[in-house]
PDB file of C-alpha atoms in Angstrom:
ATOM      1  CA  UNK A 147      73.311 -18.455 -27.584  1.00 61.00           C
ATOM      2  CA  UNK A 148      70.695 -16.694 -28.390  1.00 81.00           C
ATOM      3  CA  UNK A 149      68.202 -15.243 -26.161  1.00 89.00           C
ATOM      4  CA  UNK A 150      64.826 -13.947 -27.390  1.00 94.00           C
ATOM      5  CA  UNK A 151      63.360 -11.030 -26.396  1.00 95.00           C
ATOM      6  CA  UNK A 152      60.085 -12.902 -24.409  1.00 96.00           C
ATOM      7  CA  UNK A 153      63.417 -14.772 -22.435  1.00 97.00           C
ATOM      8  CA  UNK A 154      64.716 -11.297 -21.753  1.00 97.00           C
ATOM      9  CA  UNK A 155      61.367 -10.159 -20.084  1.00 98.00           C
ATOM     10  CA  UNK A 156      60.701 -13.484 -18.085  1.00 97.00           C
ATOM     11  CA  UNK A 157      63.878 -12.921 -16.907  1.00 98.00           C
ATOM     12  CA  UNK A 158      63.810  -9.170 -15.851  1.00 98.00           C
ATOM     13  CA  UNK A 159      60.178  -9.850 -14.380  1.00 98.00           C
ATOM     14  CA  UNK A 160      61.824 -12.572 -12.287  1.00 97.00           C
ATOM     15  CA  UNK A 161      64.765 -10.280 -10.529  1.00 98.00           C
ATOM     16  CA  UNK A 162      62.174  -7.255 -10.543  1.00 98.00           C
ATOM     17  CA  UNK A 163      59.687  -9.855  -8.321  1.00 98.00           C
ATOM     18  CA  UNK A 164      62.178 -11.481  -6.106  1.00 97.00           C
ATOM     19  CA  UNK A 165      64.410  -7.759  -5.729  1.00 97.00           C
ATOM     20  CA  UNK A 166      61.237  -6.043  -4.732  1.00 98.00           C
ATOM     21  CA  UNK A 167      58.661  -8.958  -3.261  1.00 97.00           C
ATOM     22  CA  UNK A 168      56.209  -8.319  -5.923  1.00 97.00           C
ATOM     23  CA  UNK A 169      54.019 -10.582  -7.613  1.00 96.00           C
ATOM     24  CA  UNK A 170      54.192 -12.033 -11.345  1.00 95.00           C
ATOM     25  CA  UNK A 171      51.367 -10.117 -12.740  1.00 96.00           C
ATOM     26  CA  UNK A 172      52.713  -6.573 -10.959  1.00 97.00           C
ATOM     27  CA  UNK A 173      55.615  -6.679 -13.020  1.00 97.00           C
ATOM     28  CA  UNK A 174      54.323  -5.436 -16.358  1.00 97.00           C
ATOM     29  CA  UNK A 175      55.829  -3.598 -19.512  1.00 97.00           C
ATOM     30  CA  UNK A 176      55.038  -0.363 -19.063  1.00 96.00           C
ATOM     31  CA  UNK A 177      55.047  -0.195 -14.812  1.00 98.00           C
ATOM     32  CA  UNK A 178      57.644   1.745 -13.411  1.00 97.00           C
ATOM     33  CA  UNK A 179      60.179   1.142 -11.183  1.00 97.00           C
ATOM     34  CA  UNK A 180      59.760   3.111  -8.416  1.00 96.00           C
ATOM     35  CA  UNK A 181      56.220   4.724  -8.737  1.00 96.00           C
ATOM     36  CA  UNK A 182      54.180   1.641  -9.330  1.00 98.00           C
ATOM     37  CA  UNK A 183      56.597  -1.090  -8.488  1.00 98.00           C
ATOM     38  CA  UNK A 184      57.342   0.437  -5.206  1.00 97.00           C
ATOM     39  CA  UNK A 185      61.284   0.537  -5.594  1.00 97.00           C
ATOM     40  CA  UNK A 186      64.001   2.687  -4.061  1.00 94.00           C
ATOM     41  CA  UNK A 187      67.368   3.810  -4.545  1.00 87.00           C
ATOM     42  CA  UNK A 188      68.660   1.184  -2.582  1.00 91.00           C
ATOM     43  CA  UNK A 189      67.086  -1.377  -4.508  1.00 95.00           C
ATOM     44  CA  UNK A 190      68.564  -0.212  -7.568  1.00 93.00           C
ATOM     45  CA  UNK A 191      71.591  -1.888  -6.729  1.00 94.00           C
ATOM     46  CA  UNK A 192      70.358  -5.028  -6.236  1.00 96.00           C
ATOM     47  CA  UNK A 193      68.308  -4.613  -9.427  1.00 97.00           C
ATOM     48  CA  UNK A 194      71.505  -4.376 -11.161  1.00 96.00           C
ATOM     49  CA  UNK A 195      73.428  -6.845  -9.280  1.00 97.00           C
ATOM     50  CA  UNK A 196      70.825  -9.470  -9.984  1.00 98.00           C
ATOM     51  CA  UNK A 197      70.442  -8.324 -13.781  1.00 98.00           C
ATOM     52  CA  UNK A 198      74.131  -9.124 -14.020  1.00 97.00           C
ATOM     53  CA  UNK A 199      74.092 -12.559 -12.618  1.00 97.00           C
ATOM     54  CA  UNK A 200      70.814 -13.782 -14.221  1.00 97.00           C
ATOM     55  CA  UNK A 201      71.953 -12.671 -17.547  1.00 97.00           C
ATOM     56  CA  UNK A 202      75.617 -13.297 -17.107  1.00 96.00           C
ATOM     57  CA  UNK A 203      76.406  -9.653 -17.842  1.00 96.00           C
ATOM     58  CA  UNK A 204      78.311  -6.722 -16.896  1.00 96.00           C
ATOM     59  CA  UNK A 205      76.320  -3.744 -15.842  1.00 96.00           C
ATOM     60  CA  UNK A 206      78.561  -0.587 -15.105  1.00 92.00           C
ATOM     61  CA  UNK A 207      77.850   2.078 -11.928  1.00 85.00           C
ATOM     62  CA  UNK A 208      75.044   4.502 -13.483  1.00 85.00           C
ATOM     63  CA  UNK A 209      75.169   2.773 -17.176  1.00 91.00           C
ATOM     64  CA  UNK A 210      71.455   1.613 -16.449  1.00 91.00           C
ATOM     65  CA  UNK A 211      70.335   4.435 -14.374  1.00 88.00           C
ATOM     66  CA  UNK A 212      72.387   7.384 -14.530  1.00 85.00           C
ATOM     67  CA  UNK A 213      70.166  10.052 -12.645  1.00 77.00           C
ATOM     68  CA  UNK A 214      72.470  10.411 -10.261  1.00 77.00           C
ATOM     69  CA  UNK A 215      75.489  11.775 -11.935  1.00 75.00           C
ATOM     70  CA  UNK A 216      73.496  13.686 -14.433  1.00 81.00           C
ATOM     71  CA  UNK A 217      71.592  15.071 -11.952  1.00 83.00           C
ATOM     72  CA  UNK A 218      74.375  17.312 -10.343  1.00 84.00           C
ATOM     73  CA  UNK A 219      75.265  18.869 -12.963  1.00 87.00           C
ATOM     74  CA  UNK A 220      73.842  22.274 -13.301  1.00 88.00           C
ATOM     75  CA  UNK A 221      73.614  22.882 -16.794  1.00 93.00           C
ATOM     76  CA  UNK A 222      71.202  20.268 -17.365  1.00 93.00           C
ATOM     77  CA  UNK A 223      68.942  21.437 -14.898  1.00 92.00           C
ATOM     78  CA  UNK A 224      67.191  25.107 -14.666  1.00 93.00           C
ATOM     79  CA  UNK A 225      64.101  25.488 -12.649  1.00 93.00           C
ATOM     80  CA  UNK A 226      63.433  21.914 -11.497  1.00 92.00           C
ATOM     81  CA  UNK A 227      63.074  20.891 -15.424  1.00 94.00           C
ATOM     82  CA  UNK A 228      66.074  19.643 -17.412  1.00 94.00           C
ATOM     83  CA  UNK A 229      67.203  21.871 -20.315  1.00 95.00           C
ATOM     84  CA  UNK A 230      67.740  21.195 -23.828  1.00 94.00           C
ATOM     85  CA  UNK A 231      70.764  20.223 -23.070  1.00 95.00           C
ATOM     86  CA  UNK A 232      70.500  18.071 -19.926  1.00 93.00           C
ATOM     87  CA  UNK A 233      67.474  15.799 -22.016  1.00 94.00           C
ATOM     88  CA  UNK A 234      70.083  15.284 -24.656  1.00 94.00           C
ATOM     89  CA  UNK A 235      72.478  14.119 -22.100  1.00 92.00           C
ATOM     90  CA  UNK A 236      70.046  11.805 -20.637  1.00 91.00           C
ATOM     91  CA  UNK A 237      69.082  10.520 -24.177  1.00 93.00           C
ATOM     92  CA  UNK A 238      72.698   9.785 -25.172  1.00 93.00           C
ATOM     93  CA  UNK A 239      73.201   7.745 -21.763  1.00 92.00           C
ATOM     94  CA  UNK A 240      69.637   6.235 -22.027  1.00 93.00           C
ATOM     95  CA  UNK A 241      69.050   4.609 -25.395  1.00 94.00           C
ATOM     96  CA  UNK A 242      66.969   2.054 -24.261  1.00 94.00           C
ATOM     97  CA  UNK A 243      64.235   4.453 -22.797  1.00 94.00           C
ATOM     98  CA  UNK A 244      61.313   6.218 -24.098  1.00 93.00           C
ATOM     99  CA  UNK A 245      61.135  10.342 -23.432  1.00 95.00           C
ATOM    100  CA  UNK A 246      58.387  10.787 -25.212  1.00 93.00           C
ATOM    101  CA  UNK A 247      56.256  11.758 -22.995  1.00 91.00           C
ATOM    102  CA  UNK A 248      58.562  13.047 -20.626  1.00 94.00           C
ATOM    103  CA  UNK A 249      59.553  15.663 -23.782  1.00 94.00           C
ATOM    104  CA  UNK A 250      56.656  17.902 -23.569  1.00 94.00           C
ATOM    105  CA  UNK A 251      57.278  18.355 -19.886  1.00 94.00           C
ATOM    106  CA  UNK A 252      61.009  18.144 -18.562  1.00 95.00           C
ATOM    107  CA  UNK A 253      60.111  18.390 -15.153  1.00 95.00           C
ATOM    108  CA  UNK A 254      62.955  16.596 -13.148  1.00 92.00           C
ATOM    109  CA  UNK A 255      60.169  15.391 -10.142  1.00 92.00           C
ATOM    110  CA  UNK A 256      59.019  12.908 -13.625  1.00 93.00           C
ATOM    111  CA  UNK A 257      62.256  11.355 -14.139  1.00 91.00           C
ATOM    112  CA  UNK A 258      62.212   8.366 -11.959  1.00 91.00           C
ATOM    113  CA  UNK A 259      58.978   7.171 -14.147  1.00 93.00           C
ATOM    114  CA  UNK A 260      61.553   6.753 -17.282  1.00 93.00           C
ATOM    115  CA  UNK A 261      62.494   3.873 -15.446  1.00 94.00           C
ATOM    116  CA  UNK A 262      60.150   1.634 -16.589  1.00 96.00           C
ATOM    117  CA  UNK A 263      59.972  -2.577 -17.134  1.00 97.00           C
ATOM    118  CA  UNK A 264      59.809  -2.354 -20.489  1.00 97.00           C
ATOM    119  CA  UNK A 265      63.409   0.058 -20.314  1.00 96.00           C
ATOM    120  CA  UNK A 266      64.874  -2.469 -18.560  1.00 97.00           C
ATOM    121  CA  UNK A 267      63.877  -4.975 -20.740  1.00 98.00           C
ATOM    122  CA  UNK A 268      66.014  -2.680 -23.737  1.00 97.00           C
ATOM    123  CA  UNK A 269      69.018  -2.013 -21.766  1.00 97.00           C
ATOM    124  CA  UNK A 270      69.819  -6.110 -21.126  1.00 97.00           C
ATOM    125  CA  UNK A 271      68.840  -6.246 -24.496  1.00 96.00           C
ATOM    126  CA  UNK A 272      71.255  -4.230 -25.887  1.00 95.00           C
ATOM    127  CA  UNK A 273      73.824  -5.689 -23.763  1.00 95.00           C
ATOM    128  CA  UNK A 274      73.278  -9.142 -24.945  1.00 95.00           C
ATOM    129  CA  UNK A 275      73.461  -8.006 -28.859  1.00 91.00           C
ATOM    130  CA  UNK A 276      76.701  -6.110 -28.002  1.00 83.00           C
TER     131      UNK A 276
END
């Protein structure tokens, strides 16, 4: 069965409201998770928990956010901004976000804003084509 991309959204808008006790019309592409949607760490489980069982899907530990690990590793960080190296890292485990405006400035305070709606709406995308 196929499921169309505007079925993908409705559905992530639906475990983003009831996860985080927002309203329809908060949820939006481009919001973030935790900056304008208000979530935490904590929430990101059930986020993913939610994701899985709504879209009948398997979601790894850190496949759809991976901060965590990548964020202990010191060669991907230098000065509180990632390096060359560390954005590639993120890029290879993050396909379904957009860095490009997190490019120009690396700084590692901006990451949690690559979590967006709209990134969340790739990722159970590309696990549904897979």
């Amino acid at each position: 069965m196929t499921v169309s991309r505007d079925e993908i959204y409705e559905g992530v808008q639906e475990v983003l409201v009831d996860a985080l006790g927002l309203d329809d019309d908060e949820v939006t592409p481009e919001a973030t998770l935790m900056g304008d949607l208000g979530a935490e760490s904590i929430d990101f489980l059930d986020i993913v928990f939610r994701l899985e069982k709504n879209f009948n899907i398997k979601i790894p530990r850190e496949e759809l956010f991976p901060a965590d690990s990548l964020m202990s590793n010191p060669e991907y960080i230098d000065n509180g901004k990632l390096t060359a190296k560390g954005l590639e890292e993120f890029k290879a485990k993050m396909p379904h976000t957009d860095f490009s405006s997190f490019e120009s400035d690396p700084d590692i305070n901006k990451i949690a804003d690559l979590f967006t709606v709209e990134s969340v709406v790739k990722f159970v995308e590309m696990k549904l084509s897979a």
